[in-house]
Every structure is written in C-alpha cells, then in structure tokens.
Short mmCIF file of C-alpha atoms in Angstrom, two decimals:
data_model
loop_
_atom_site.label_atom_id
_atom_site.label_comp_id
_atom_site.label_asym_id
_atom_site.label_seq_id
_atom_site.Cartn_x
_atom_site.Cartn_y
_atom_site.Cartn_z
CA UNK V 1 -92.88 46.15 39.32
CA UNK V 2 -92.69 48.74 42.12
CA UNK V 3 -94.50 47.94 45.33
CA UNK V 4 -97.16 50.22 46.80
CA UNK V 5 -94.82 51.17 49.64
CA UNK V 6 -92.10 52.14 47.13
CA UNK V 7 -94.53 54.36 45.24
CA UNK V 8 -95.77 55.94 48.46
CA UNK V 9 -92.22 56.72 49.53
CA UNK V 10 -91.41 58.23 46.12
CA UNK V 11 -94.47 60.46 46.18
CA UNK V 12 -93.62 61.59 49.71
CA UNK V 13 -90.01 62.49 48.99
CA UNK V 14 -90.37 63.77 45.42
CA UNK V 15 -87.35 63.67 43.10
CA UNK V 16 -84.25 61.73 44.08
CA UNK V 17 -80.76 60.96 42.82
CA UNK V 18 -79.43 63.06 39.95
CA UNK V 19 -82.88 64.51 39.26
CA UNK V 20 -82.91 66.01 42.76
CA UNK V 21 -79.45 67.54 42.38
CA UNK V 22 -80.37 69.07 39.04
CA UNK V 23 -83.54 70.57 40.49
CA UNK V 24 -81.81 72.22 43.46
CA UNK V 25 -78.70 73.11 41.42
CA UNK V 26 -76.39 71.70 44.07
CA UNK V 27 -74.05 68.74 43.63
CA UNK V 28 -72.37 66.22 45.95
CA UNK V 29 -68.59 66.25 45.69
CA UNK V 30 -65.93 63.80 46.87
CA UNK V 31 -62.46 65.15 47.64
CA UNK V 32 -59.58 62.88 48.60
CA UNK V 33 -56.99 64.67 50.76
CA UNK V 34 -53.97 63.44 52.69
CA UNK V 35 -56.19 63.42 55.79
CA UNK V 36 -58.90 61.27 54.25
CA UNK V 37 -61.70 61.17 51.72
CA UNK V 38 -64.48 63.67 52.37
CA UNK V 39 -67.97 64.17 51.01
CA UNK V 40 -69.34 67.69 50.73
CA UNK V 41 -71.59 69.85 48.53
CA UNK V 42 -70.91 72.50 45.91
CA UNK V 43 -73.09 74.98 44.05
CA UNK V 44 -72.52 77.62 41.38
CA UNK V 45 -74.45 80.89 41.45
CA UNK V 46 -74.02 84.47 40.26
CA UNK V 47 -71.60 86.40 42.47
CA UNK V 48 -74.30 88.99 43.13
CA UNK V 49 -76.59 86.31 44.59
CA UNK V 50 -74.15 85.06 47.23
CA UNK V 51 -72.86 86.29 50.56
CA UNK V 52 -69.25 85.04 50.87
CA UNK V 53 -68.20 82.86 53.78
CA UNK V 54 -67.13 84.77 56.88
CA UNK V 55 -63.39 84.88 57.48
CA UNK V 56 -60.88 87.19 59.16
CA UNK V 57 -60.63 90.03 56.65
CA UNK V 58 -57.34 90.32 54.81
CA UNK V 59 -56.33 93.67 53.32
CA UNK V 60 -56.04 91.96 49.92
CA UNK V 61 -59.19 89.88 50.27
CA UNK V 62 -60.75 89.70 46.76
CA UNK V 63 -64.31 90.11 48.06
CA UNK V 64 -63.42 93.11 50.22
CA UNK V 65 -61.51 94.63 47.29
CA UNK V 66 -64.71 94.55 45.25
CA UNK V 67 -66.64 96.26 48.07
CA UNK V 68 -63.93 98.91 48.48
CA UNK V 69 -63.98 99.65 44.76
CA UNK V 70 -67.74 100.23 44.80
CA UNK V 71 -67.44 102.37 47.96
CA UNK V 72 -64.69 104.44 46.32
CA UNK V 73 -66.89 105.07 43.29
CA UNK V 74 -69.72 106.26 45.57
CA UNK V 75 -67.29 108.51 47.44
CA UNK V 76 -66.10 110.08 44.19
CA UNK V 77 -69.69 110.95 43.32
CA UNK V 78 -70.20 112.60 46.71
CA UNK V 79 -66.97 114.61 46.37
CA UNK V 80 -68.03 115.76 42.90
CA UNK V 81 -71.37 116.97 44.28
CA UNK V 82 -69.62 118.85 47.10
CA UNK V 83 -67.23 120.53 44.67
CA UNK V 84 -70.14 121.61 42.46
CA UNK V 85 -71.92 123.12 45.46
CA UNK V 86 -68.77 125.02 46.40
CA UNK V 87 -68.52 126.43 42.90
CA UNK V 88 -72.11 127.64 43.10
CA UNK V 89 -71.43 129.57 46.30
CA UNK V 90 -68.28 131.12 44.82
CA UNK V 91 -70.00 132.15 41.60
CA UNK V 92 -67.66 130.06 39.48
CA UNK V 93 -70.17 127.55 38.13
CA UNK V 94 -70.54 129.22 34.72
CA UNK V 95 -66.81 129.12 34.14
CA UNK V 96 -66.66 125.49 35.30
CA UNK V 97 -69.49 124.48 33.00
CA UNK V 98 -67.75 126.14 30.05
CA UNK V 99 -64.51 124.32 30.84
CA UNK V 100 -66.34 120.99 31.19
CA UNK V 101 -68.10 121.54 27.86
CA UNK V 102 -64.78 122.25 26.18
CA UNK V 103 -63.22 119.15 27.70
CA UNK V 104 -66.19 117.03 26.67
CA UNK V 105 -65.84 118.19 23.07
CA UNK V 106 -62.28 116.91 23.08
CA UNK V 107 -63.01 113.59 24.82
CA UNK V 108 -64.40 110.39 23.22
CA UNK V 109 -68.15 109.88 23.23
CA UNK V 110 -69.17 108.00 26.43
CA UNK V 111 -71.40 105.78 24.30
CA UNK V 112 -68.24 104.31 22.81
CA UNK V 113 -67.56 102.71 26.17
CA UNK V 114 -71.04 101.35 26.90
CA UNK V 115 -70.23 97.89 25.52
CA UNK V 116 -67.08 97.74 27.63
CA UNK V 117 -69.04 98.68 30.76
CA UNK V 118 -71.62 95.96 30.08
CA UNK V 119 -68.87 93.37 29.56
CA UNK V 120 -67.19 94.39 32.83
CA UNK V 121 -70.48 94.11 34.73
CA UNK V 122 -71.16 90.67 33.27
CA UNK V 123 -67.64 89.49 34.13
CA UNK V 124 -68.02 90.74 37.71
CA UNK V 125 -71.28 88.82 38.05
CA UNK V 126 -70.20 85.50 36.59
CA UNK V 127 -71.03 82.12 38.13
CA UNK V 128 -68.84 81.44 41.16
CA UNK V 129 -68.47 78.36 43.38
CA UNK V 130 -69.67 77.94 46.93
CA UNK V 131 -69.23 74.84 49.08
CA UNK V 132 -70.85 73.42 52.19
CA UNK V 133 -68.71 75.56 54.46
CA UNK V 134 -68.86 77.74 57.55
CA UNK V 135 -66.63 80.67 58.49
CA UNK V 136 -63.96 79.79 55.95
CA UNK V 137 -63.90 76.07 56.71
CA UNK V 138 -64.95 73.32 54.31
CA UNK V 139 -67.33 70.90 56.04
CA UNK V 140 -66.37 67.36 55.03
CA UNK V 141 -68.04 64.07 55.93
CA UNK V 142 -66.75 60.51 55.61
CA UNK V 143 -70.12 58.83 55.09
CA UNK V 144 -73.28 59.72 53.15
CA UNK V 145 -75.33 59.16 56.31
CA UNK V 146 -73.39 61.74 58.32
CA UNK V 147 -73.66 64.29 55.49
CA UNK V 148 -77.43 63.80 55.22
CA UNK V 149 -77.76 64.07 58.99
CA UNK V 150 -76.00 67.43 58.90
CA UNK V 151 -78.10 68.67 55.96
CA UNK V 152 -81.26 67.97 57.94
CA UNK V 153 -79.92 69.32 61.24
CA UNK V 154 -80.49 73.03 60.57
CA UNK V 155 -76.90 73.82 61.64
CA UNK V 156 -75.47 77.07 60.19
CA UNK V 157 -73.50 76.95 56.93
CA UNK V 158 -72.99 79.01 53.78
CA UNK V 159 -75.27 77.03 51.45
CA UNK V 160 -78.29 77.76 53.67
CA UNK V 161 -78.67 81.07 51.80
CA UNK V 162 -79.63 79.25 48.58
CA UNK V 163 -83.34 79.36 47.75
CA UNK V 164 -83.31 75.64 46.93
CA UNK V 165 -81.73 74.54 50.22
CA UNK V 166 -85.06 73.84 51.92
CA UNK V 167 -86.05 71.48 49.12
CA UNK V 168 -82.79 69.56 49.41
CA UNK V 169 -82.98 69.31 53.21
CA UNK V 170 -86.52 67.95 52.95
CA UNK V 171 -85.93 65.36 50.21
CA UNK V 172 -82.33 64.17 50.33
CA UNK V 173 -81.59 60.55 51.26
CA UNK V 174 -78.24 58.91 51.95
CA UNK V 175 -78.59 56.98 48.67
CA UNK V 176 -78.57 60.32 46.82
CA UNK V 177 -75.02 61.08 47.99
CA UNK V 178 -73.25 59.56 45.01
CA UNK V 179 -70.96 62.08 43.27
CA UNK V 180 -70.61 61.90 39.50
CA UNK V 181 -67.22 60.81 38.13
CA UNK V 182 -66.40 64.43 37.21
CA UNK V 183 -67.12 65.49 40.80
CA UNK V 184 -64.58 63.14 42.39
CA UNK V 185 -61.15 64.65 43.01
CA UNK V 186 -57.94 62.97 44.18
CA UNK V 187 -55.81 65.75 45.61
CA UNK V 188 -53.98 63.17 47.72
CA UNK V 189 -52.31 61.75 44.59
CA UNK V 190 -51.18 65.00 42.97
CA UNK V 191 -47.79 65.50 44.63
CA UNK V 192 -46.75 61.87 44.23
CA UNK V 193 -47.77 61.89 40.57
CA UNK V 194 -45.79 65.07 39.85
CA UNK V 195 -42.71 63.65 41.56
CA UNK V 196 -42.80 60.68 39.20
CA UNK V 197 -41.60 62.82 36.30
CA UNK V 198 -43.12 64.16 33.10
CA UNK V 199 -43.66 60.78 31.45
CA UNK V 200 -45.84 59.55 34.31
CA UNK V 201 -47.97 62.66 34.80
CA UNK V 202 -51.68 61.84 34.88
CA UNK V 203 -53.21 64.71 32.89
CA UNK V 204 -56.90 64.21 33.85
CA UNK V 205 -55.91 63.87 37.53
CA UNK V 206 -53.87 67.09 37.52
CA UNK V 207 -56.36 69.10 35.46
CA UNK V 208 -59.24 68.12 37.76
CA UNK V 209 -57.12 68.98 40.80
CA UNK V 210 -56.56 72.46 39.40
CA UNK V 211 -60.28 72.97 38.87
CA UNK V 212 -61.36 72.01 42.38
CA UNK V 213 -58.42 73.82 44.01
CA UNK V 214 -59.43 77.06 42.28
CA UNK V 215 -63.04 76.54 43.37
CA UNK V 216 -62.00 75.92 46.97
CA UNK V 217 -59.58 78.83 47.00
CA UNK V 218 -62.30 81.22 45.86
CA UNK V 219 -65.13 79.81 47.96
CA UNK V 220 -63.10 79.58 51.19
CA UNK V 221 -61.25 82.84 50.46
CA UNK V 222 -57.84 81.18 50.73
CA UNK V 223 -55.53 83.94 49.52
CA UNK V 224 -52.38 81.71 49.20
CA UNK V 225 -54.29 79.24 47.03
CA UNK V 226 -55.80 81.99 44.88
CA UNK V 227 -52.36 83.54 44.31
CA UNK V 228 -50.64 80.20 43.64
CA UNK V 229 -53.14 79.39 40.87
CA UNK V 230 -53.61 82.92 39.53
CA UNK V 231 -53.03 83.69 35.83
CA UNK V 232 -49.35 83.78 34.97
CA UNK V 233 -48.23 81.79 38.02
CA UNK V 234 -46.03 78.67 37.58
CA UNK V 235 -48.93 76.38 38.54
CA UNK V 236 -51.24 78.18 36.13
CA UNK V 237 -48.65 77.73 33.36
CA UNK V 238 -48.52 74.04 34.27
CA UNK V 239 -52.32 73.80 34.12
CA UNK V 240 -52.43 75.54 30.75
CA UNK V 241 -49.79 73.17 29.33
CA UNK V 242 -51.65 70.14 30.69
CA UNK V 243 -54.89 71.24 29.04
CA UNK V 244 -53.16 71.97 25.74
CA UNK V 245 -51.51 68.55 25.80
CA UNK V 246 -54.80 66.85 26.68
CA UNK V 247 -56.51 68.48 23.69
CA UNK V 248 -54.24 66.56 21.29
CA UNK V 249 -53.38 67.49 17.72
CA UNK V 250 -50.75 70.07 16.91
CA UNK V 251 -51.63 71.99 20.06
CA UNK V 252 -51.02 68.83 22.08
CA UNK V 253 -47.56 68.51 20.51
CA UNK V 254 -46.57 72.00 21.61
CA UNK V 255 -48.20 71.40 24.98
CA UNK V 256 -45.96 68.39 25.58
CA UNK V 257 -42.92 70.46 24.65
CA UNK V 258 -43.94 73.10 27.19
CA UNK V 259 -44.50 70.46 29.87
CA UNK V 260 -40.94 69.19 29.38
CA UNK V 261 -39.66 72.64 30.37
CA UNK V 262 -41.57 72.65 33.67
CA UNK V 263 -39.57 71.34 36.59
CA UNK V 264 -41.20 68.35 38.27
CA UNK V 265 -39.75 69.29 41.66
CA UNK V 266 -40.95 72.89 41.44
CA UNK V 267 -44.42 71.75 40.41
CA UNK V 268 -44.67 69.18 43.20
CA UNK V 269 -43.51 71.70 45.82
CA UNK V 270 -46.01 74.27 44.62
CA UNK V 271 -48.87 71.78 44.70
CA UNK V 272 -47.79 70.48 48.10
CA UNK V 273 -48.22 74.00 49.49
CA UNK V 274 -51.65 74.41 47.85
CA UNK V 275 -52.92 71.09 49.17
CA UNK V 276 -51.56 71.91 52.61
CA UNK V 277 -53.52 75.18 52.69
CA UNK V 278 -56.69 73.43 51.57
CA UNK V 279 -56.25 70.61 54.10
CA UNK V 280 -55.84 73.16 56.89
CA UNK V 281 -59.19 74.68 55.92
CA UNK V 282 -61.15 71.40 56.22
CA UNK V 283 -63.45 70.79 59.17
CA UNK V 284 -63.97 67.03 59.42
CA UNK V 285 -67.38 66.46 60.99
CA UNK V 286 -67.18 62.73 61.70
#
C-alpha cells in the first residue's frame, strides 16, 4: 500500500516513467559509441514544426536546399508579374493572352496533377527526428542524474522549441531516464561485428545502428552521414539486405544471397567513417 508521502509526491509531479514520455512525445535514448555510453533525448515532429539545429551552412545542406527551392518559386512568381506588367505597357497583352490560351488548350489539365502536389507536400512535411542537441552537437550524458540536471537548468538546446518541453522539465525525475530496449543502440560494436564476416553478422544490431545513424545524420545535419546512408549507397544496400534477411521466408533467402555479395571489409570501413563522424559531433556534458 502506498504511503501518504508517496501519494503526495505523485500528485505533485504528475505522470512519471513511460506515461510521462508518451505524454510529452519525447523519449530517452542510450547510444554506445567508442568514446562511451551516452544518454540523450529524441523526439519526432513534423518538419514544418521544427527549426533545425544551427550549423555552419553548407552549399548542399538539405535544409537550406528546401529554403532555396521555396525562395526560387517565389522569385519565379515575381518575375512573371513583372513580365506581365511589361507586356501591358507595350500593348502586347492581348497577343500574350491568346498565346497562353492556345498553349493551355494543348497542355494537360492542372487538376490532373493535384494529387501529385498533395503527395509531395505530405512527403515534405513528414515526421523527422530531433535530438537533445545544440548548434549541431549531440548533448550526451553518462548518468541519468546529470541529464535531469541539464533538463531542469534552462540551458539552450534544440528541444526547447517543443511545446511539451516545459512539462518534461517540471516533472522528470532521474528514475524516469530508462530507455526502452528499442531505444538502446550499440554503435561501438558495429565495426567489429562486420569484420567478423557474414556468418557472424548481428542483424538486429546492424539494422538498429542504421536507424539511429540516419536519425542523427538528419537531426545534426551531418552531410557525410546523410550521403553515406542515402538511397542507393553501399551502406543503404547493406541495410536493405539485412532487413530482407531479417524478415525471413523466401525474401529472407534472397536477402542472405545478397548479403554474401557485400564485402565485409568495405562495409566495416564505410561504417567506421559514419561512426567517426557521429562521434565527432557528440558533446559529452559530464
């Protein structure tokens, strides 16, 4: 039977444990790297709801590319308006309208493309990951107590923009920092496992590593990691074969055949580079 003090504490702090994480839609994550095991936080939100972490802008930065595309579309509209005004002053608008009408009669109906436009908008605003990070660095803590202390400190970080952050900062206790099994990643074992050869490859370990590496690459805007794991890359082919093999059945049979064709040395070297880039982007806070 719970004591009166226990009940008072519960009523004062509200939800705790997994119930708290589900309410705030944030989750504790444990990532083992060559430099140590770190605790941090991760959240998934619509891309339109988030301001990306601040980093030195790269010409090929995926976030800046999206902004440039939108700016280019706005610029095209302005140019079109200017050209129309020029035609008015030159008395050529009637001819231009006739030509546009003729072209429109020969072109597909714009309504035919409405579904495609909606699909593109939805894809651009899909759920994306964000970690407890600041200026392109992942903030990692070696103890639950140090992580909770930071959460309550009011120090700047990227998750502070979430509308549920205040609730978490007010209620979280060190006992709540207990990542689920699916939120524990062992990147420190990946290279060694790949070097052991195809027969010793740990499929769940490698698949999970690919998931968190993609999340970190996107959230921290690590261009080398994003490119290394991009569709069609050797590491992406490896990941696809691992998942097919893990699924079992006839697909698993063909997946194993594909894995046999992937060089263990090439895979281990590729992953070593990815883990090195991620490790360099970690800010150990204790």
